[in-house]
């Protein structure tokens, strides 16, 4: 079995990342601006207008409470959609063959696309964070936890987007999961409310939602409050990242959706 | 000498049960210009797909310059350049970026990638279009871009799957010159094409594949020598009212119209004798052409025999 030289792998990885970042930067009106506007409207409507009447949530003003969740929402949606749309587009145009015929190991292909997805998720997250400063003062309680949760979350949803793209055969297939699975999970993941407001049954249902843990751990990093045990939540996040990574590598090795 | 490509008993059955390759074996020597011909659906693209690892083989072995494509992934891919039949680059990228990106996949530094991109885009007449989005290129330019992209890492073996399909004749001939030039410089070339004139003009060796099996694998010269006869169309200077009835052995004449005849000549006949015979009977020829391409004649005969 022959090996791939390290320098070669690094150049291939860098090439994929540059290509991915160039792609979403080139179409910034489609990739960076719309999510910023949507989340900005959430700030204005839910945080500012309705939030004033809601009062406190989890011991904080409603606007302060929802900011971490909205940043997280932006990161999740954009990491996922960047990878799923970019990789499926490569499949659709068959330009993925450029990569498949080249001496690029599977894990480099995966890492390149995942880092590209994370870059967009974090770019939109940064835009949303800057916008939030117009509405609230952001004081981060635990920078390490906040940073690592946001990075892991971006990674998890980039990996998930990659799997979606591998199985997708049409553009419908890349919108089904975001519309019918991801969006409900995000909205029911404690972005806009504390789980303590829910009856015990629905609190139990929320505990099955992985996004609930991500949002709460991130909120803990910023505000210092959470509905869940953050250590467990962090471990669950790591577990998801590892499981999805292994899943992606196995699918790539089998050639699912790529090799006939 | 280690073969540039060696295929042993290669079989491919797709998930739908279609048996695309029924155990083909083939060797192409280094430096060769090799034609892989066959009708649509014969298995040419599947063979190339397996070599390029885009298609998973059912069984068999493929080695590139003596190294198995399954176990020596890095080295074999580095030695291979593939020009597919269908356009397979991003339609939204700029021409130069497509070539540069491919160079990056092959581990070339940015500086070297830029140099190579310029070299091959210039050679293929695309340098002026380097900043254009690829979707704005004409069909011929897209094909040339795929060749430039496949050459950027300077592979020892270049496989072209119908590179001149839909390309006008002038461009096709310039592509022939270019391919001949890189073959002379040492690159082994395997070509599939529907233009048999192209294969005859460029290739030294040939394999014909039909229904997943190799039905002929020989040199172009030896294959063409199998022709029993050739049919020519002759355009005449003067009007011809009646064909002569004393045609020599091995020659058959048919009148097409008053200024054009068809001549079938057996493989062993001297064409000089034919022209003397026609001249003696006042039949003056202004131009002559093969009725069908010689290779096409043989190709169809081979397929019929199967």
Coordinates of C-alpha atoms in Angstrom, one line a residue:
Chain A
X1 CA 0.0 0.0 0.0
X2 CA 1.5 3.3 -1.0
X3 CA 1.4 6.5 1.0
X4 CA 0.6 10.1 0.2
X5 CA 3.4 12.6 1.0
X6 CA 2.4 15.0 3.7
X7 CA 3.2 18.1 1.7
X8 CA 1.1 16.8 -1.1
X9 CA -1.9 16.2 1.2
X10 CA -1.5 19.7 2.7
X11 CA -1.5 21.4 -0.7
X12 CA -4.6 19.3 -1.8
X13 CA -6.4 20.2 1.5
X14 CA -5.5 23.9 1.1
X15 CA -6.7 23.8 -2.5
X16 CA -10.1 22.5 -1.5
X17 CA -10.5 25.0 1.3
X18 CA -9.5 27.9 -0.9
X19 CA -11.9 26.8 -3.6
X20 CA -14.7 26.5 -1.0
X21 CA -14.1 29.8 0.6
X22 CA -13.8 31.4 -2.8
X23 CA -17.2 29.9 -3.8
X24 CA -19.2 31.2 -1.0
X25 CA -17.4 34.6 -1.0
X26 CA -18.1 35.0 -4.7
X27 CA -21.8 34.6 -4.2
X28 CA -21.9 36.5 -0.9
X29 CA -25.3 38.0 -1.8
X30 CA -26.7 34.4 -1.6
X31 CA -24.5 33.0 1.2
X32 CA -23.7 35.8 3.7
X33 CA -26.2 38.5 3.4
X34 CA -29.6 36.6 3.6
X35 CA -28.9 34.8 6.8
X36 CA -27.6 38.0 8.4
X37 CA -30.8 39.8 7.4
X38 CA -33.0 37.0 8.6
X39 CA -31.3 36.8 12.0
X40 CA -31.3 40.6 12.2
X41 CA -35.1 40.5 11.8
X42 CA -35.2 38.0 14.7
X43 CA -33.3 40.5 16.8
X44 CA -35.7 43.3 15.9
X45 CA -39.0 41.4 16.2
X46 CA -38.4 38.8 18.8
X47 CA -35.7 40.4 20.8
X48 CA -36.6 44.0 20.7
X49 CA -40.4 44.4 20.0
X50 CA -41.9 41.2 21.5
X51 CA -39.0 40.6 23.9
X52 CA -39.8 43.8 25.9
X53 CA -43.2 42.3 26.7
X54 CA -41.9 38.8 27.4
X55 CA -39.7 40.0 30.3
X56 CA -37.0 37.9 31.8
X57 CA -36.1 34.4 30.5
X58 CA -33.7 32.2 32.5
X59 CA -32.8 35.2 34.7
X60 CA -31.8 37.4 31.7
X61 CA -33.6 39.9 29.5
X62 CA -35.2 38.1 26.6
X63 CA -32.9 39.8 24.1
X64 CA -29.8 38.6 26.0
X65 CA -31.3 35.1 26.3
X66 CA -31.9 34.6 22.6
X67 CA -28.7 36.1 21.2
X68 CA -26.6 32.9 21.8
X69 CA -29.3 30.7 20.3
X70 CA -29.6 32.9 17.2
X71 CA -25.8 32.9 16.7
X72 CA -25.9 29.1 17.0
X73 CA -28.8 28.9 14.6
X74 CA -26.8 30.9 12.0
X75 CA -23.8 28.7 12.4
X76 CA -25.8 25.4 12.2
X77 CA -27.8 26.4 9.1
X78 CA -24.9 27.9 7.2
X79 CA -22.4 25.2 7.9
X80 CA -24.9 22.6 6.8
X81 CA -26.1 24.3 3.7
X82 CA -22.7 25.3 2.5
X83 CA -21.4 21.7 2.4
X84 CA -24.6 20.1 1.2
X85 CA -25.1 22.6 -1.7
X86 CA -21.4 22.8 -2.6
X87 CA -20.7 19.1 -2.6
X88 CA -24.0 18.2 -4.3
X89 CA -23.2 20.9 -6.9
X90 CA -19.9 19.2 -7.5
X91 CA -21.7 15.9 -8.0
X92 CA -24.4 17.4 -10.2
X93 CA -21.8 19.1 -12.5
X94 CA -19.6 16.0 -12.2
X95 CA -16.7 18.2 -11.2
X96 CA -16.3 15.9 -8.2
X97 CA -14.6 13.6 -10.6
X98 CA -11.7 16.1 -10.7
X99 CA -11.1 15.2 -7.1
X100 CA -11.9 11.5 -7.4
X101 CA -9.3 10.9 -10.2
X102 CA -6.7 12.9 -8.3
X103 CA -4.4 11.4 -5.7
X104 CA -6.3 12.9 -2.8
X105 CA -7.2 10.7 0.2
X106 CA -10.8 10.5 1.3
X107 CA -10.2 12.2 4.6
X108 CA -8.5 15.2 2.9
X109 CA -11.6 15.6 0.6
X110 CA -13.8 15.4 3.6
X111 CA -11.7 17.7 5.7
X112 CA -11.5 20.3 2.9
X113 CA -15.3 20.5 2.5
X114 CA -15.9 20.4 6.2
X115 CA -13.5 23.3 6.8
X116 CA -15.1 25.2 4.0
X117 CA -18.5 24.7 5.6
X118 CA -17.2 25.7 9.0
X119 CA -15.7 28.8 7.4
X120 CA -19.1 29.9 6.1
X121 CA -20.9 29.0 9.3
X122 CA -18.4 30.9 11.4
X123 CA -18.4 33.9 9.0
X124 CA -22.2 34.2 9.2
X125 CA -21.9 33.6 13.0
X126 CA -19.4 36.5 13.2
X127 CA -21.7 38.8 11.2
X128 CA -24.7 37.9 13.5
X129 CA -22.6 38.4 16.6
X130 CA -21.5 41.9 15.4
X131 CA -25.2 42.7 14.6
X132 CA -26.2 41.6 18.1
X133 CA -24.0 44.3 19.6
X134 CA -26.4 46.8 18.3
X135 CA -29.1 45.3 20.5
X136 CA -27.2 44.0 23.6
X137 CA -23.9 44.0 25.4
X138 CA -22.3 40.7 24.9
X139 CA -20.1 39.5 27.8
X140 CA -18.7 36.0 27.2
X141 CA -18.4 34.1 30.5
X142 CA -16.3 31.2 29.2
X143 CA -14.3 32.0 26.0
X144 CA -12.8 28.5 25.7
X145 CA -16.1 26.7 26.0
X146 CA -17.9 29.2 23.7
X147 CA -15.2 28.9 21.1
X148 CA -14.9 25.1 21.2
X149 CA -18.7 24.6 21.1
X150 CA -19.2 26.8 18.1
X151 CA -16.3 25.1 16.3
X152 CA -17.6 21.6 17.1
X153 CA -21.2 22.6 16.1
X154 CA -20.0 24.0 12.8
X155 CA -18.0 20.8 12.3
X156 CA -20.9 18.5 13.2
X157 CA -23.3 20.2 10.8
X158 CA -20.8 20.4 8.0
X159 CA -20.3 16.6 8.3
X160 CA -24.1 16.1 8.4
X161 CA -24.4 18.3 5.2
X162 CA -21.7 16.1 3.6
X163 CA -23.6 12.9 4.2
X164 CA -26.8 14.5 2.9
X165 CA -24.9 15.5 -0.3
X166 CA -23.5 12.0 -0.8
X167 CA -27.0 10.5 -0.7
X168 CA -28.7 13.3 -2.7
X169 CA -29.7 12.6 -6.2
X170 CA -31.6 15.9 -6.9
X171 CA -31.8 19.4 -5.6
X172 CA -35.0 18.4 -3.8
X173 CA -32.9 15.9 -1.8
X174 CA -30.7 18.7 -0.5
X175 CA -33.6 20.8 0.8
X176 CA -35.7 18.0 2.5
X177 CA -33.4 17.6 5.5
X178 CA -32.9 21.3 6.2
X179 CA -36.6 22.1 5.8
X180 CA -38.2 19.1 7.5
X181 CA -35.6 18.1 10.1
X182 CA -33.1 20.8 10.8
X183 CA -35.4 23.8 11.1
X184 CA -37.8 22.1 13.5
X185 CA -35.0 20.8 15.6
X186 CA -33.4 24.3 15.8
X187 CA -36.7 26.0 16.7
X188 CA -37.5 23.3 19.3
X189 CA -33.9 23.3 20.5
X190 CA -34.3 26.1 23.0
X191 CA -33.2 29.0 20.9
X192 CA -36.2 31.1 21.9
X193 CA -37.2 29.7 25.3
X194 CA -35.9 28.0 28.3
X195 CA -36.8 24.3 28.7
X196 CA -37.9 25.1 32.2
X197 CA -41.0 26.7 30.8
X198 CA -42.0 23.3 29.2
X199 CA -44.2 20.6 30.9
X200 CA -42.1 17.6 32.1
X201 CA -43.1 15.5 29.0
X202 CA -41.8 18.1 26.5
X203 CA -38.7 18.6 28.6
X204 CA -38.1 14.9 28.1
X205 CA -38.7 15.2 24.3
X206 CA -36.3 18.2 24.2
X207 CA -33.6 16.0 25.8
X208 CA -33.7 13.9 22.6
X209 CA -32.8 16.9 20.4
X210 CA -29.1 17.2 19.9
X211 CA -29.4 20.9 19.0
X212 CA -30.9 21.5 22.5
X213 CA -27.5 20.6 24.0
X214 CA -25.5 22.6 21.6
X215 CA -27.6 25.8 22.1
X216 CA -27.6 25.4 25.9
X217 CA -23.8 24.7 26.1
X218 CA -23.1 27.7 23.9
X219 CA -25.5 29.8 26.0
X220 CA -23.7 28.7 29.1
X221 CA -20.4 29.8 27.6
X222 CA -21.8 33.3 27.0
X223 CA -24.3 33.8 29.8
X224 CA -23.3 31.2 32.3
X225 CA -26.7 29.6 32.5
X226 CA -27.9 26.4 30.9
X227 CA -30.9 24.0 31.0
X228 CA -28.5 21.0 30.7
X229 CA -25.3 19.6 32.2
X230 CA -22.8 21.3 30.0
X231 CA -20.1 18.6 30.5
X232 CA -22.5 15.9 29.2
X233 CA -23.6 18.2 26.5
X234 CA -20.1 18.9 25.4
X235 CA -19.3 15.1 25.4
X236 CA -22.4 14.4 23.3
X237 CA -21.3 17.0 20.8
X238 CA -17.8 15.4 20.5
X239 CA -19.5 12.0 20.2
X240 CA -21.6 13.3 17.3
X241 CA -18.6 14.8 15.5
X242 CA -16.7 11.5 15.8
X243 CA -19.6 9.4 14.7
X244 CA -20.4 11.6 11.7
X245 CA -16.8 11.7 10.7
X246 CA -16.4 7.9 10.8
X247 CA -19.7 7.7 8.9
X248 CA -18.5 10.0 6.2
X249 CA -15.2 8.2 5.8
X250 CA -17.0 4.8 5.5
X251 CA -19.4 6.2 2.9
X252 CA -16.5 7.7 0.9
X253 CA -14.6 4.4 1.1
X254 CA -17.6 2.6 -0.3
X255 CA -18.0 5.3 -2.9
X256 CA -21.7 5.9 -2.0
X257 CA -23.2 8.4 -4.4
X258 CA -19.9 8.9 -6.1
X259 CA -18.6 5.7 -7.8
X260 CA -20.8 3.4 -9.8
Chain B
X1 CA 9.4 -3.5 -20.5
X2 CA 6.7 -2.6 -18.0
X3 CA 3.4 -1.9 -19.7
X4 CA 2.0 1.7 -19.4
X5 CA -1.3 0.0 -18.6
X6 CA -2.0 -3.6 -18.0
X7 CA -5.6 -4.9 -17.7
X8 CA -6.2 -8.5 -16.7
X9 CA -9.6 -10.3 -16.9
X10 CA -11.5 -7.1 -16.0
X11 CA -15.1 -7.6 -15.3
X12 CA -17.8 -5.1 -14.4
X13 CA -21.4 -5.8 -13.7
X14 CA -23.5 -2.8 -12.7
X15 CA -26.1 -2.9 -9.9
X16 CA -28.9 -3.2 -12.5
X17 CA -27.3 -6.5 -13.7
X18 CA -25.8 -5.0 -16.9
X19 CA -22.6 -6.8 -17.6
X20 CA -20.5 -4.0 -19.1
X21 CA -17.1 -5.8 -19.2
X22 CA -16.9 -9.6 -19.5
X23 CA -13.3 -10.2 -18.6
X24 CA -11.2 -8.0 -20.9
X25 CA -7.4 -8.2 -21.0
X26 CA -5.3 -5.5 -22.6
X27 CA -1.7 -4.1 -22.5
X28 CA -0.6 -0.8 -23.8
X29 CA 3.2 -0.2 -24.0
X30 CA 4.9 3.0 -22.9
X31 CA 5.1 5.7 -25.6
X32 CA 2.2 4.1 -27.6
X33 CA -0.6 6.0 -29.2
X34 CA -3.4 3.5 -28.7
X35 CA -7.0 3.5 -30.0
X36 CA -9.8 1.8 -28.1
X37 CA -12.7 1.6 -30.4
X38 CA -16.2 0.2 -30.1
X39 CA -19.8 1.1 -30.7
X40 CA -21.9 3.0 -28.1
X41 CA -22.3 0.9 -25.0
X42 CA -19.4 -1.4 -25.9
X43 CA -17.6 -0.8 -22.6
X44 CA -15.0 1.8 -23.5
X45 CA -16.1 4.4 -21.0
X46 CA -16.5 1.7 -18.3
X47 CA -12.9 0.6 -18.9
X48 CA -11.7 4.1 -18.6
X49 CA -13.9 4.6 -15.5
X50 CA -12.3 1.6 -13.8
X51 CA -8.8 2.8 -14.7
X52 CA -9.6 6.2 -13.3
X53 CA -11.3 4.6 -10.2
X54 CA -14.6 6.3 -10.9
X55 CA -16.2 2.9 -11.6
X56 CA -15.8 0.0 -9.1
X57 CA -14.7 -3.1 -10.9
X58 CA -16.4 -6.4 -10.1
X59 CA -13.1 -8.4 -10.6
X60 CA -9.8 -8.3 -12.4
X61 CA -6.6 -6.3 -12.2
X62 CA -5.5 -3.0 -13.5
X63 CA -1.9 -1.8 -13.3
X64 CA -0.5 1.5 -14.4
X65 CA 3.2 1.3 -15.1
X66 CA 3.4 -2.0 -13.3
X67 CA 1.6 -0.7 -10.1
X68 CA -1.8 -1.9 -9.1
X69 CA -4.4 0.9 -9.0
X70 CA -5.9 -0.6 -5.8
X71 CA -2.8 -0.8 -3.8
X72 CA -0.6 2.0 -5.2
X73 CA -3.3 4.7 -5.3
X74 CA -1.0 7.6 -5.0
X75 CA 1.6 6.6 -7.7
X76 CA -0.9 5.3 -10.2
X77 CA -3.1 8.4 -10.0
X78 CA -0.1 10.7 -10.3
X79 CA 0.8 8.9 -13.6
X80 CA -2.7 9.2 -15.0
X81 CA -4.4 12.1 -16.8
X82 CA -8.0 11.6 -17.8
X83 CA -10.0 13.6 -20.3
X84 CA -13.6 12.4 -20.0
X85 CA -16.3 12.3 -22.6
X86 CA -18.7 14.7 -20.8
X87 CA -17.7 18.1 -19.6
X88 CA -17.0 17.7 -15.9
X89 CA -15.7 21.0 -14.5
X90 CA -17.6 23.6 -12.6
X91 CA -19.4 25.9 -15.0
X92 CA -19.0 28.9 -12.6
X93 CA -15.2 28.8 -12.2
X94 CA -12.7 30.8 -14.3
X95 CA -10.7 28.8 -16.9
X96 CA -7.4 29.4 -15.1
X97 CA -8.8 28.6 -11.7
X98 CA -10.0 25.2 -13.0
X99 CA -6.5 24.2 -14.1
X100 CA -4.9 25.7 -11.0
X101 CA -7.3 23.9 -8.7
X102 CA -6.6 20.6 -10.4
X103 CA -2.8 21.2 -10.1
X104 CA -3.4 21.7 -6.3
X105 CA -5.2 18.3 -6.1
X106 CA -2.0 16.8 -7.5
X107 CA 0.1 18.6 -4.9
X108 CA 1.7 21.2 -7.1
X109 CA 2.8 24.4 -5.4
X110 CA 1.0 27.6 -6.4
X111 CA 4.0 28.8 -8.3
X112 CA 4.5 25.6 -10.3
X113 CA 0.7 25.3 -10.8
X114 CA 0.6 28.9 -12.2
X115 CA 3.5 28.1 -14.6
X116 CA 2.0 24.9 -15.8
X117 CA -1.5 26.4 -16.2
X118 CA 0.0 29.1 -18.4
X119 CA 2.0 26.6 -20.4
X120 CA -0.9 24.3 -21.2
X121 CA -3.5 27.1 -21.6
X122 CA -1.2 28.7 -24.1
X123 CA -0.5 25.5 -26.0
X124 CA -4.2 24.8 -26.3
X125 CA -5.1 28.3 -27.3
X126 CA -7.0 29.2 -24.1
X127 CA -4.7 31.7 -22.5
X128 CA -6.7 34.7 -23.8
X129 CA -9.8 33.1 -22.2
X130 CA -8.1 32.4 -18.8
X131 CA -10.3 34.9 -16.8
X132 CA -13.5 33.8 -18.5
X133 CA -16.1 31.7 -16.7
X134 CA -16.0 28.2 -18.1
X135 CA -19.7 28.2 -19.0
X136 CA -19.1 30.9 -21.6
X137 CA -16.6 28.8 -23.6
X138 CA -17.6 27.1 -26.8
X139 CA -17.8 23.3 -27.0
X140 CA -14.4 23.0 -28.6
X141 CA -12.8 25.3 -26.0
X142 CA -14.3 23.2 -23.1
X143 CA -12.8 20.1 -24.6
X144 CA -9.4 21.8 -24.8
X145 CA -9.8 23.0 -21.3
X146 CA -10.3 19.4 -20.1
X147 CA -7.1 18.4 -21.9
X148 CA -5.1 21.3 -20.3
X149 CA -6.5 20.3 -16.9
X150 CA -5.5 16.6 -17.5
X151 CA -2.0 17.6 -18.4
X152 CA -1.2 20.1 -15.7
X153 CA 0.5 17.5 -13.5
X154 CA 2.3 16.1 -16.6
X155 CA 1.1 12.5 -16.4
X156 CA 3.0 9.7 -18.2
X157 CA -0.3 8.2 -19.4
X158 CA -3.1 10.3 -20.9
X159 CA -6.5 8.8 -21.6
X160 CA -8.9 10.7 -23.8
X161 CA -12.5 9.6 -24.1
X162 CA -13.8 11.0 -27.4
X163 CA -11.9 14.3 -27.0
X164 CA -12.9 15.6 -30.4
X165 CA -16.6 14.8 -30.3
X166 CA -18.5 17.8 -31.7
X167 CA -15.4 19.7 -32.5
X168 CA -15.1 21.4 -35.9
X169 CA -12.6 19.9 -38.4
X170 CA -10.0 22.7 -38.1
X171 CA -9.9 22.5 -34.4
X172 CA -9.9 18.7 -34.5
X173 CA -6.8 18.8 -36.7
X174 CA -5.0 21.2 -34.4
X175 CA -5.8 18.9 -31.5
X176 CA -4.4 16.0 -33.5
X177 CA -1.1 18.0 -33.9
X178 CA -1.0 18.8 -30.2
X179 CA -1.6 15.2 -29.2
X180 CA 1.0 13.9 -31.7
X181 CA 3.5 16.4 -30.2
X182 CA 3.0 15.3 -26.6
X183 CA 3.1 11.6 -27.7
X184 CA 6.4 12.2 -29.4
X185 CA 7.6 13.9 -26.2
X186 CA 7.0 10.6 -24.4
X187 CA 3.4 10.6 -23.1
X188 CA 1.6 7.4 -23.7
X189 CA -1.9 8.1 -25.1
X190 CA -5.0 6.0 -25.1
X191 CA -7.8 7.4 -27.3
X192 CA -11.4 6.4 -27.8
X193 CA -13.1 8.1 -30.7
X194 CA -16.1 7.8 -33.0
X195 CA -14.0 9.3 -35.8
X196 CA -12.2 6.3 -37.2
X197 CA -10.2 8.6 -39.5
X198 CA -8.8 10.1 -36.3
X199 CA -7.8 6.7 -34.9
X200 CA -6.2 5.7 -38.3
X201 CA -4.4 9.0 -38.5
X202 CA -3.0 9.1 -34.9
X203 CA -2.8 5.6 -33.4
X204 CA -0.2 2.9 -33.9
X205 CA -2.1 0.1 -32.1
X206 CA -5.7 -0.6 -31.7
X207 CA -8.2 -2.6 -29.7
X208 CA -11.8 -3.0 -30.7
X209 CA -14.3 -3.7 -27.9
X210 CA -17.8 -4.9 -28.4
X211 CA -20.4 -5.9 -25.8
X212 CA -17.8 -6.0 -23.1
X213 CA -15.3 -8.1 -24.9
X214 CA -12.1 -7.3 -26.9
X215 CA -12.7 -8.6 -30.4
X216 CA -9.5 -7.3 -32.0
X217 CA -6.2 -6.2 -30.5
X218 CA -3.4 -5.5 -33.0
X219 CA -1.3 -2.9 -34.7
X220 CA -3.1 -0.4 -37.0
X221 CA -0.8 -1.5 -39.9
X222 CA -1.7 -5.2 -39.4
X223 CA -5.4 -4.4 -39.1
X224 CA -5.5 -2.3 -42.2
X225 CA -3.7 -5.0 -44.2
X226 CA -6.7 -7.3 -43.5
X227 CA -8.7 -5.2 -46.0
X228 CA -9.6 -7.4 -49.0
X229 CA -10.5 -4.5 -51.2
X230 CA -10.8 -0.8 -51.2
X231 CA -13.6 1.3 -52.9
X232 CA -12.7 4.6 -54.5
X233 CA -14.8 7.3 -55.9
X234 CA -13.2 8.9 -59.0
X235 CA -14.4 12.2 -60.4
X236 CA -13.8 12.4 -64.2
X237 CA -12.8 15.3 -66.4
X238 CA -14.8 14.3 -69.5
X239 CA -18.3 13.0 -69.7
X240 CA -18.5 9.2 -69.6
X241 CA -21.3 7.5 -71.7
X242 CA -20.5 3.9 -71.2
X243 CA -18.2 1.9 -68.9
X244 CA -15.5 -0.2 -70.6
X245 CA -16.4 -3.9 -70.5
X246 CA -12.8 -5.3 -70.4
X247 CA -12.0 -4.5 -66.8
X248 CA -8.8 -6.2 -65.5
X249 CA -8.9 -8.9 -62.8
X250 CA -9.5 -7.5 -59.3
X251 CA -11.2 -4.3 -60.5
X252 CA -14.9 -3.6 -60.6
X253 CA -16.4 -0.4 -62.1
X254 CA -19.7 1.1 -61.4
X255 CA -21.0 4.3 -63.0
X256 CA -22.5 6.8 -60.5
X257 CA -23.2 9.5 -63.0
X258 CA -21.7 10.8 -66.2
X259 CA -18.8 12.4 -64.4
X260 CA -18.2 10.0 -61.5
X261 CA -17.4 6.3 -61.2
X262 CA -17.0 3.9 -58.3
X263 CA -14.0 1.5 -58.5
X264 CA -13.5 -1.5 -56.2
X265 CA -9.9 -2.7 -56.3
X266 CA -8.7 -5.9 -54.6
X267 CA -6.0 -5.4 -51.9
X268 CA -3.2 -6.8 -54.1
X269 CA -3.8 -4.6 -57.2
X270 CA -1.3 -1.9 -58.2
X271 CA -3.2 1.4 -58.5
X272 CA -0.8 2.6 -61.2
X273 CA -2.0 -0.2 -63.5
X274 CA -5.6 1.0 -62.8
X275 CA -4.8 4.5 -63.9
X276 CA -3.0 3.3 -67.0
X277 CA -6.0 1.2 -67.9
X278 CA -8.4 4.1 -67.5
X279 CA -6.1 6.5 -69.4
X280 CA -5.8 4.1 -72.3
X281 CA -9.6 4.2 -72.6
X282 CA -9.8 8.0 -72.5
X283 CA -11.1 8.2 -68.9
X284 CA -9.2 11.0 -67.3
X285 CA -9.5 11.3 -63.5
X286 CA -9.6 14.7 -61.8
X287 CA -9.9 13.6 -58.2
X288 CA -10.0 10.4 -56.2
X289 CA -11.2 9.6 -52.6
X290 CA -12.0 6.5 -50.5
X291 CA -15.7 5.8 -50.5
X292 CA -15.5 5.0 -46.8
X293 CA -12.6 5.3 -44.3
X294 CA -10.5 2.1 -44.5
X295 CA -10.6 1.6 -40.8
X296 CA -14.4 2.2 -40.7
X297 CA -14.8 -0.5 -43.4
X298 CA -12.8 -3.0 -41.2
X299 CA -14.5 -1.9 -38.0
X300 CA -17.9 -2.5 -39.3
X301 CA -16.8 -5.9 -40.8
X302 CA -15.4 -6.9 -37.4
X303 CA -18.6 -6.0 -35.6
X304 CA -20.7 -7.9 -38.1
X305 CA -18.5 -11.0 -37.7
X306 CA -19.1 -11.0 -33.9

